[in-house]
Amino acid sequence: MKFTTKPSYYQVGGSLTNNAPNYVKRQADDDLYNGLKAGEFCYVLNSRQMGKSSLQVRTIQRLRNEGIACAAIDISEIGNRGVTPEQWYAGLLRILENNFNLSDIVNVRTWWRDRNFLTPVQRLSEFIETVLLPNISSNIVIFIDEIDSILALDFPADDFLALIRSCYNKRANNSEFDRLTWALLGVASPTDLCRKQNASSNTPFNIGKAIELTGFDETEAQPLAAGLAELTDKSGEVLREVLYWTGGQPFLTQKLCKLLLENPQLMPNLPPPAARGQGGEEDAAARCQEGEKDKINTSKAWVEEVVRLKIVENWESQDVPEHLSTIRDRLFKENQRIVRRLGLYQQILEQTEIVPDGSAEQMELRLSGLIVKRGEKLTISNPIYQAVFNKELIEEKLEKLSPYSEAIKLWLNSSCEDDSQLLQGDDLQSALVWAAEKSLRNEDFQFLTASQKVILSAQNQLLRSATLETKKAVCDAEKAWIEADSAKQKAKQWIGIGSAVLAASLLAAIGFSTLAYQRFKLAQASIEIEQNGSDALLLAVSQKTENSEALSEALLRAIASGKKLKTLVENKHKLEQYPATRPLLALQIILDKISEQQPIKESLLSQRKMNWQAHVGAVTSISFSPDRQILATAGIDGRVRIWNFSGQKIAEWKAGQQSVNMVNFSPDGKFLATAGRDSTVKLWNLSGKNISQVKGIQGSVTSISFSPEGKFLAAAGIDSSAAIWKLSKLPKLISSSLKLPGHNGLVRSVNFSPNGDFITTLDGKSTVRIWNLSGQLKKTLPVQAIGISFSPDQQQPRFATVTLNGKVGLWNLSEKKLINEFQTLHFDAKSISFSPDGERLATVGIDKTVRLWNLAGRQVAQFEFEENVVSVGWSRDGKQIAVAGSNGTVWLRQVEGLEELLKQSCNFLSSQPKYFTRVSTICN
């Protein structure tokens, strides 16, 4: 049979377009549309990857078709960490201005500053009442996406929610507010979003309409069957089996359908038809019935096999784009409720379903996507989640969490009668300290209470003894007062000495006054430059791509702030020392938006980004050669390819490793190492000849790393293992290896330090361990990391870690101590990597975006892509990054500094007659 169905019929992750044939319309589509059309405040709060963004896109289009004006605000674009209330509310106002094309009516910046006597939320409220409503005659809906971003703000956003509520309350006295309503979308609960305890009277949620966004049912999901029709005439039966396994979860359903299209070879063959007899029509009907049953059984077996091989087994290495990893990290997130949360999930696994009670732990599990409400009960969302996050995994995690795991296990097994297992002394004290402020399981409460009861009688005895000691303590107290009076006299003498020291300090302060004034002026200039850069950026990101005039105006502002920054940092050679970086970010993003306009891109701007299709399916790894001439890619299609920087393929071979998880150049650039799903590590020359291979660890190999001088190769695997091999001159791998034991599950990565004297491992539980080359564990870092990277800067040797919630930590390389940390914009970070010059850090999240930061924690660039980013590699000179996409695309992206960004920007605007005079003044 010839399979010709296009794999692109299904989309895994991201928002679907308005005309996407695989969009599944649900009850929520009509509920949200009808609610907003009727002027109701609506909110869609649910777990990630449930289709909220696609729902918003469709709803906006339907409302606009009805003549309703809509604004879509992704609140995460405004930023959170380090953003002041003034900047945050001004950002909202600027986006509203641009979404509703109000720039010709009001100068927002002037309007905002003229009202400095009002609080930021009052100014936004006045803008809505005096500018927005009078100038937009139709009904208005404002969509706020990623509303959970307000949880990361450094200030409470309850006033913003109260503003939404006030818009509803004003309808009683001002009929204009009948035309305005709001829609909030995100991953949070109303309780999470309202930080203040007494906010119930101001929250919009008690007057709003909650839109329930459920998984696909069989009737709704029929558009998905069309993609399977060319593979089987039982597409409806196949879809039914898909929905059984996914529970209708949108992301999983699209992914499983796509996997079925990509793996038709896993479909079992139908049994041969029964031999034809002479029985006539009845026998023929029976054979027909049996044939239908065989087809149904074949559909079940096919879907089950694909689920087992492509999703559940070795799921960490196949979770692209990340979905199960996100759930895992939310489930195991370390907070005060982790014990009770895991205990609650364990209870659902054992009992199948429980009654909802609205507890914080139940809400956390629902927002993770693991459990859903069906009818009046909470239950596991689908069999895939149940297979991945099973009883054994939860029991193992609970045992590792509590300091008394073995004792409580034995006590519970004895029906709570073996008092010898109860805690006493220091053990009980440590357990109580650990349990403080944690939400525990009922079993933990019972165990700790029983332990305290056992020692209660002993405590009473001690209390009697303490009473006798009290009288003695009173006598001791009288002596202490006498000694204190003596100390008071001595203190008077020291006061005289202190006055002399103070006088000397004042003289020193006068000497430093000039330096302090200079620093004040520098800080003042930096703030102004940063603000001007932010203004340019806000103007640009809130414009439609085709609005070239607005982009040019934004670019002009960015050039002006960039020129001031250039003057300010003229003698500062390190990016970390820049007191402001927003002009760099603004220039880069605006130039990118201009480059997207095809006519301009070809004629006026140099090529800043190029891409090509590199593999079928996800590109798992990408690596630049040390000589800066070529790059290598690997993919789940099992192939290795070498490219030049024009996207031309130089070499290609099939690695024979089922799937190639990682590819890495040797330090001299003469050969490659690949890590395979089949447990092998292979070495190749650049023509694709296999030089050597070894199978030294169990399970899929997830990471490989060469030592800087090329004498050693380290590898890590999915089954808690990591190892080091020695390389000979050929190169060849020696048969024996040095094992690194004691990891928790999957080992995500292994990395040699820049001087090769130690290596780090990062395991599936986010633990970073440091080992010497003899395999001895030297240190475990006090951080739960999702990625790690070493700086090549030998003058300031450092390494960086990033946590799942996007916090970056900078560590001293020699002492392994944390020296700085900052929060990025990623809520679900995946990786981090240093640039070759040690000046920049690249972070990757699940939002199809790569962000660059200086080492002070300021963002200096932001690159957005059409696919989820799987891997990022730096060119050896740090002027390019290569990005591997989840659908097989490779991007080669220029990384420019301030000087180059200003040069490109000035050249572009100088070619525009309208801006020639203005830009000449600034640029010259």
PDB file of N, CA and C in Angstrom, residues 455-514:
ATOM      1  N   ILE A 455       6.500  10.471  73.400  1.00  0.00           N
ATOM      2  CA  ILE A 455       7.448  11.179  74.266  1.00  0.00           C
ATOM      3  C   ILE A 455       6.754  12.211  75.155  1.00  0.00           C
ATOM      4  N   LEU A 456       5.411  12.273  75.108  1.00  0.00           N
ATOM      5  CA  LEU A 456       4.692  13.275  75.878  1.00  0.00           C
ATOM      6  C   LEU A 456       4.895  13.083  77.384  1.00  0.00           C
ATOM      7  N   SER A 457       4.844  11.830  77.839  1.00  0.00           N
ATOM      8  CA  SER A 457       5.014  11.568  79.265  1.00  0.00           C
ATOM      9  C   SER A 457       6.413  11.974  79.719  1.00  0.00           C
ATOM     10  N   ALA A 458       7.408  11.699  78.864  1.00  0.00           N
ATOM     11  CA  ALA A 458       8.770  12.084  79.219  1.00  0.00           C
ATOM     12  C   ALA A 458       8.911  13.597  79.299  1.00  0.00           C
ATOM     13  N   GLN A 459       8.184  14.280  78.432  1.00  0.00           N
ATOM     14  CA  GLN A 459       8.222  15.747  78.440  1.00  0.00           C
ATOM     15  C   GLN A 459       7.600  16.295  79.731  1.00  0.00           C
ATOM     16  N   ASN A 460       6.507  15.658  80.185  1.00  0.00           N
ATOM     17  CA  ASN A 460       5.876  16.085  81.442  1.00  0.00           C
ATOM     18  C   ASN A 460       6.840  15.949  82.620  1.00  0.00           C
ATOM     19  N   GLN A 461       7.607  14.859  82.619  1.00  0.00           N
ATOM     20  CA  GLN A 461       8.587  14.653  83.670  1.00  0.00           C
ATOM     21  C   GLN A 461       9.662  15.740  83.642  1.00  0.00           C
ATOM     22  N   LEU A 462      10.066  16.068  82.445  1.00  0.00           N
ATOM     23  CA  LEU A 462      11.062  17.128  82.315  1.00  0.00           C
ATOM     24  C   LEU A 462      10.508  18.468  82.790  1.00  0.00           C
ATOM     25  N   LEU A 463       9.200  18.673  82.595  1.00  0.00           N
ATOM     26  CA  LEU A 463       8.574  19.921  83.009  1.00  0.00           C
ATOM     27  C   LEU A 463       8.629  20.079  84.532  1.00  0.00           C
ATOM     28  N   ARG A 464       8.418  18.965  85.248  1.00  0.00           N
ATOM     29  CA  ARG A 464       8.498  19.020  86.712  1.00  0.00           C
ATOM     30  C   ARG A 464       9.919  19.401  87.152  1.00  0.00           C
ATOM     31  N   SER A 465      10.892  18.808  86.473  1.00  0.00           N
ATOM     32  CA  SER A 465      12.280  19.123  86.812  1.00  0.00           C
ATOM     33  C   SER A 465      12.594  20.586  86.505  1.00  0.00           C
ATOM     34  N   ALA A 466      12.016  21.073  85.427  1.00  0.00           N
ATOM     35  CA  ALA A 466      12.260  22.465  85.029  1.00  0.00           C
ATOM     36  C   ALA A 466      11.722  23.442  86.059  1.00  0.00           C
ATOM     37  N   THR A 467      10.631  23.090  86.740  1.00  0.00           N
ATOM     38  CA  THR A 467      10.038  23.961  87.756  1.00  0.00           C
ATOM     39  C   THR A 467      11.019  24.190  88.905  1.00  0.00           C
ATOM     40  N   LEU A 468      11.720  23.130  89.291  1.00  0.00           N
ATOM     41  CA  LEU A 468      12.705  23.231  90.366  1.00  0.00           C
ATOM     42  C   LEU A 468      13.872  24.122  89.961  1.00  0.00           C
ATOM     43  N   GLU A 469      14.187  24.075  88.676  1.00  0.00           N
ATOM     44  CA  GLU A 469      15.320  24.872  88.191  1.00  0.00           C
ATOM     45  C   GLU A 469      14.986  26.354  88.105  1.00  0.00           C
ATOM     46  N   THR A 470      13.675  26.688  88.105  1.00  0.00           N
ATOM     47  CA  THR A 470      13.263  28.079  87.903  1.00  0.00           C
ATOM     48  C   THR A 470      13.785  28.978  89.031  1.00  0.00           C
ATOM     49  N   LYS A 471      13.692  28.485  90.285  1.00  0.00           N
ATOM     50  CA  LYS A 471      14.149  29.294  91.423  1.00  0.00           C
ATOM     51  C   LYS A 471      15.617  29.658  91.278  1.00  0.00           C
ATOM     52  N   LYS A 472      16.406  28.670  90.861  1.00  0.00           N
ATOM     53  CA  LYS A 472      17.838  28.926  90.658  1.00  0.00           C
ATOM     54  C   LYS A 472      18.060  29.965  89.567  1.00  0.00           C
ATOM     55  N   ALA A 473      17.223  29.903  88.533  1.00  0.00           N
ATOM     56  CA  ALA A 473      17.362  30.848  87.417  1.00  0.00           C
ATOM     57  C   ALA A 473      17.112  32.272  87.867  1.00  0.00           C
ATOM     58  N   VAL A 474      16.186  32.487  88.844  1.00  0.00           N
ATOM     59  CA  VAL A 474      15.887  33.836  89.346  1.00  0.00           C
ATOM     60  C   VAL A 474      17.124  34.430  90.007  1.00  0.00           C
ATOM     61  N   CYS A 475      17.802  33.607  90.810  1.00  0.00           N
ATOM     62  CA  CYS A 475      19.030  34.076  91.466  1.00  0.00           C
ATOM     63  C   CYS A 475      20.097  34.459  90.437  1.00  0.00           C
ATOM     64  N   ASP A 476      20.220  33.632  89.425  1.00  0.00           N
ATOM     65  CA  ASP A 476      21.197  33.923  88.371  1.00  0.00           C
ATOM     66  C   ASP A 476      20.864  35.214  87.640  1.00  0.00           C
ATOM     67  N   ALA A 477      19.583  35.505  87.501  1.00  0.00           N
ATOM     68  CA  ALA A 477      19.156  36.723  86.808  1.00  0.00           C
ATOM     69  C   ALA A 477      19.585  37.971  87.581  1.00  0.00           C
ATOM     70  N   GLU A 478      19.502  37.935  88.951  1.00  0.00           N
ATOM     71  CA  GLU A 478      19.908  39.089  89.759  1.00  0.00           C
ATOM     72  C   GLU A 478      21.393  39.398  89.544  1.00  0.00           C
ATOM     73  N   LYS A 479      22.212  38.347  89.487  1.00  0.00           N
ATOM     74  CA  LYS A 479      23.642  38.545  89.236  1.00  0.00           C
ATOM     75  C   LYS A 479      23.869  39.168  87.854  1.00  0.00           C
ATOM     76  N   ALA A 480      23.064  38.759  86.887  1.00  0.00           N
ATOM     77  CA  ALA A 480      23.217  39.276  85.525  1.00  0.00           C
ATOM     78  C   ALA A 480      22.939  40.761  85.454  1.00  0.00           C
ATOM     79  N   TRP A 481      21.956  41.260  86.244  1.00  0.00           N
ATOM     80  CA  TRP A 481      21.652  42.688  86.238  1.00  0.00           C
ATOM     81  C   TRP A 481      22.840  43.503  86.780  1.00  0.00           C
ATOM     82  N   ILE A 482      23.501  42.976  87.802  1.00  0.00           N
ATOM     83  CA  ILE A 482      24.656  43.678  88.376  1.00  0.00           C
ATOM     84  C   ILE A 482      25.776  43.793  87.337  1.00  0.00           C
ATOM     85  N   GLU A 483      26.024  42.690  86.606  1.00  0.00           N
ATOM     86  CA  GLU A 483      27.065  42.696  85.583  1.00  0.00           C
ATOM     87  C   GLU A 483      26.700  43.644  84.438  1.00  0.00           C
ATOM     88  N   ALA A 484      25.401  43.735  84.121  1.00  0.00           N
ATOM     89  CA  ALA A 484      24.960  44.634  83.047  1.00  0.00           C
ATOM     90  C   ALA A 484      25.229  46.087  83.379  1.00  0.00           C
ATOM     91  N   ASP A 485      25.076  46.477  84.668  1.00  0.00           N
ATOM     92  CA  ASP A 485      25.314  47.861  85.080  1.00  0.00           C
ATOM     93  C   ASP A 485      26.782  48.229  84.900  1.00  0.00           C
ATOM     94  N   SER A 486      27.655  47.246  85.195  1.00  0.00           N
ATOM     95  CA  SER A 486      29.081  47.474  84.999  1.00  0.00           C
ATOM     96  C   SER A 486      29.400  47.687  83.521  1.00  0.00           C
ATOM     97  N   ALA A 487      28.774  46.891  82.674  1.00  0.00           N
ATOM     98  CA  ALA A 487      28.992  47.018  81.232  1.00  0.00           C
ATOM     99  C   ALA A 487      28.529  48.365  80.711  1.00  0.00           C
ATOM    100  N   LYS A 488      27.490  48.916  81.362  1.00  0.00           N
ATOM    101  CA  LYS A 488      26.942  50.215  80.936  1.00  0.00           C
ATOM    102  C   LYS A 488      27.979  51.323  81.111  1.00  0.00           C
ATOM    103  N   GLN A 489      28.719  51.274  82.203  1.00  0.00           N
ATOM    104  CA  GLN A 489      29.752  52.273  82.447  1.00  0.00           C
ATOM    105  C   GLN A 489      30.860  52.202  81.397  1.00  0.00           C
ATOM    106  N   LYS A 490      31.229  50.962  81.019  1.00  0.00           N
ATOM    107  CA  LYS A 490      32.269  50.804  80.015  1.00  0.00           C
ATOM    108  C   LYS A 490      31.807  51.324  78.651  1.00  0.00           C
ATOM    109  N   ALA A 491      30.508  51.179  78.386  1.00  0.00           N
ATOM    110  CA  ALA A 491      29.965  51.612  77.094  1.00  0.00           C
ATOM    111  C   ALA A 491      30.133  53.117  76.895  1.00  0.00           C
ATOM    112  N   LYS A 492      30.027  53.919  78.031  1.00  0.00           N
ATOM    113  CA  LYS A 492      30.189  55.372  77.917  1.00  0.00           C
ATOM    114  C   LYS A 492      31.572  55.738  77.400  1.00  0.00           C
ATOM    115  N   GLN A 493      32.576  54.966  77.871  1.00  0.00           N
ATOM    116  CA  GLN A 493      33.935  55.217  77.398  1.00  0.00           C
ATOM    117  C   GLN A 493      34.052  54.976  75.895  1.00  0.00           C
ATOM    118  N   TRP A 494      33.410  53.917  75.413  1.00  0.00           N
ATOM    119  CA  TRP A 494      33.493  53.588  73.980  1.00  0.00           C
ATOM    120  C   TRP A 494      32.767  54.611  73.109  1.00  0.00           C
ATOM    121  N   ILE A 495      31.749  55.284  73.684  1.00  0.00           N
ATOM    122  CA  ILE A 495      31.020  56.300  72.914  1.00  0.00           C
ATOM    123  C   ILE A 495      31.963  57.439  72.536  1.00  0.00           C
ATOM    124  N   GLY A 496      32.846  57.839  73.461  1.00  0.00           N
ATOM    125  CA  GLY A 496      33.817  58.886  73.150  1.00  0.00           C
ATOM    126  C   GLY A 496      34.742  58.491  72.020  1.00  0.00           C
ATOM    127  N   ILE A 497      35.204  57.232  72.068  1.00  0.00           N
ATOM    128  CA  ILE A 497      36.072  56.736  70.991  1.00  0.00           C
ATOM    129  C   ILE A 497      35.318  56.731  69.663  1.00  0.00           C
ATOM    130  N   GLY A 498      34.037  56.332  69.690  1.00  0.00           N
ATOM    131  CA  GLY A 498      33.228  56.270  68.472  1.00  0.00           C
ATOM    132  C   GLY A 498      33.037  57.624  67.821  1.00  0.00           C
ATOM    133  N   SER A 499      32.971  58.691  68.621  1.00  0.00           N
ATOM    134  CA  SER A 499      32.792  60.038  68.061  1.00  0.00           C
ATOM    135  C   SER A 499      33.992  60.430  67.221  1.00  0.00           C
ATOM    136  N   ALA A 500      35.175  60.073  67.697  1.00  0.00           N
ATOM    137  CA  ALA A 500      36.390  60.383  66.929  1.00  0.00           C
ATOM    138  C   ALA A 500      36.397  59.641  65.599  1.00  0.00           C
ATOM    139  N   VAL A 501      35.977  58.371  65.638  1.00  0.00           N
ATOM    140  CA  VAL A 501      35.922  57.576  64.412  1.00  0.00           C
ATOM    141  C   VAL A 501      34.931  58.186  63.432  1.00  0.00           C
ATOM    142  N   LEU A 502      33.785  58.682  63.960  1.00  0.00           N
ATOM    143  CA  LEU A 502      32.762  59.289  63.103  1.00  0.00           C
ATOM    144  C   LEU A 502      33.312  60.518  62.394  1.00  0.00           C
ATOM    145  N   ALA A 503      34.087  61.340  63.104  1.00  0.00           N
ATOM    146  CA  ALA A 503      34.658  62.538  62.487  1.00  0.00           C
ATOM    147  C   ALA A 503      35.577  62.175  61.326  1.00  0.00           C
ATOM    148  N   ALA A 504      36.386  61.136  61.530  1.00  0.00           N
ATOM    149  CA  ALA A 504      37.275  60.689  60.451  1.00  0.00           C
ATOM    150  C   ALA A 504      36.476  60.188  59.256  1.00  0.00           C
ATOM    151  N   SER A 505      35.353  59.523  59.520  1.00  0.00           N
ATOM    152  CA  SER A 505      34.516  58.998  58.442  1.00  0.00           C
ATOM    153  C   SER A 505      33.913  60.119  57.622  1.00  0.00           C
ATOM    154  N   LEU A 506      33.540  61.235  58.296  1.00  0.00           N
ATOM    155  CA  LEU A 506      32.956  62.362  57.571  1.00  0.00           C
ATOM    156  C   LEU A 506      33.964  62.975  56.600  1.00  0.00           C
ATOM    157  N   LEU A 507      35.233  63.078  57.045  1.00  0.00           N
ATOM    158  CA  LEU A 507      36.268  63.606  56.161  1.00  0.00           C
ATOM    159  C   LEU A 507      36.435  62.724  54.930  1.00  0.00           C
ATOM    160  N   ALA A 508      36.377  61.398  55.142  1.00  0.00           N
ATOM    161  CA  ALA A 508      36.498  60.470  54.002  1.00  0.00           C
ATOM    162  C   ALA A 508      35.317  60.614  53.064  1.00  0.00           C
ATOM    163  N   ALA A 509      34.121  60.844  53.643  1.00  0.00           N
ATOM    164  CA  ALA A 509      32.921  60.968  52.813  1.00  0.00           C
ATOM    165  C   ALA A 509      33.013  62.174  51.891  1.00  0.00           C
ATOM    166  N   ILE A 510      33.589  63.282  52.408  1.00  0.00           N
ATOM    167  CA  ILE A 510      33.735  64.468  51.560  1.00  0.00           C
ATOM    168  C   ILE A 510      34.632  64.155  50.372  1.00  0.00           C
ATOM    169  N   GLY A 511      35.669  63.318  50.625  1.00  0.00           N
ATOM    170  CA  GLY A 511      36.570  62.952  49.542  1.00  0.00           C
ATOM    171  C   GLY A 511      35.895  62.158  48.446  1.00  0.00           C
ATOM    172  N   PHE A 512      34.849  61.397  48.811  1.00  0.00           N
ATOM    173  CA  PHE A 512      34.164  60.563  47.835  1.00  0.00           C
ATOM    174  C   PHE A 512      32.964  61.248  47.184  1.00  0.00           C
ATOM    175  N   SER A 513      32.633  62.454  47.571  1.00  0.00           N
ATOM    176  CA  SER A 513      31.411  63.105  47.094  1.00  0.00           C
ATOM    177  C   SER A 513      31.421  63.306  45.576  1.00  0.00           C
ATOM    178  N   THR A 514      32.592  63.665  45.030  1.00  0.00           N
ATOM    179  CA  THR A 514      32.684  63.877  43.586  1.00  0.00           C
ATOM    180  C   THR A 514      32.382  62.597  42.816  1.00  0.00           C
TER     181      THR A 514
END
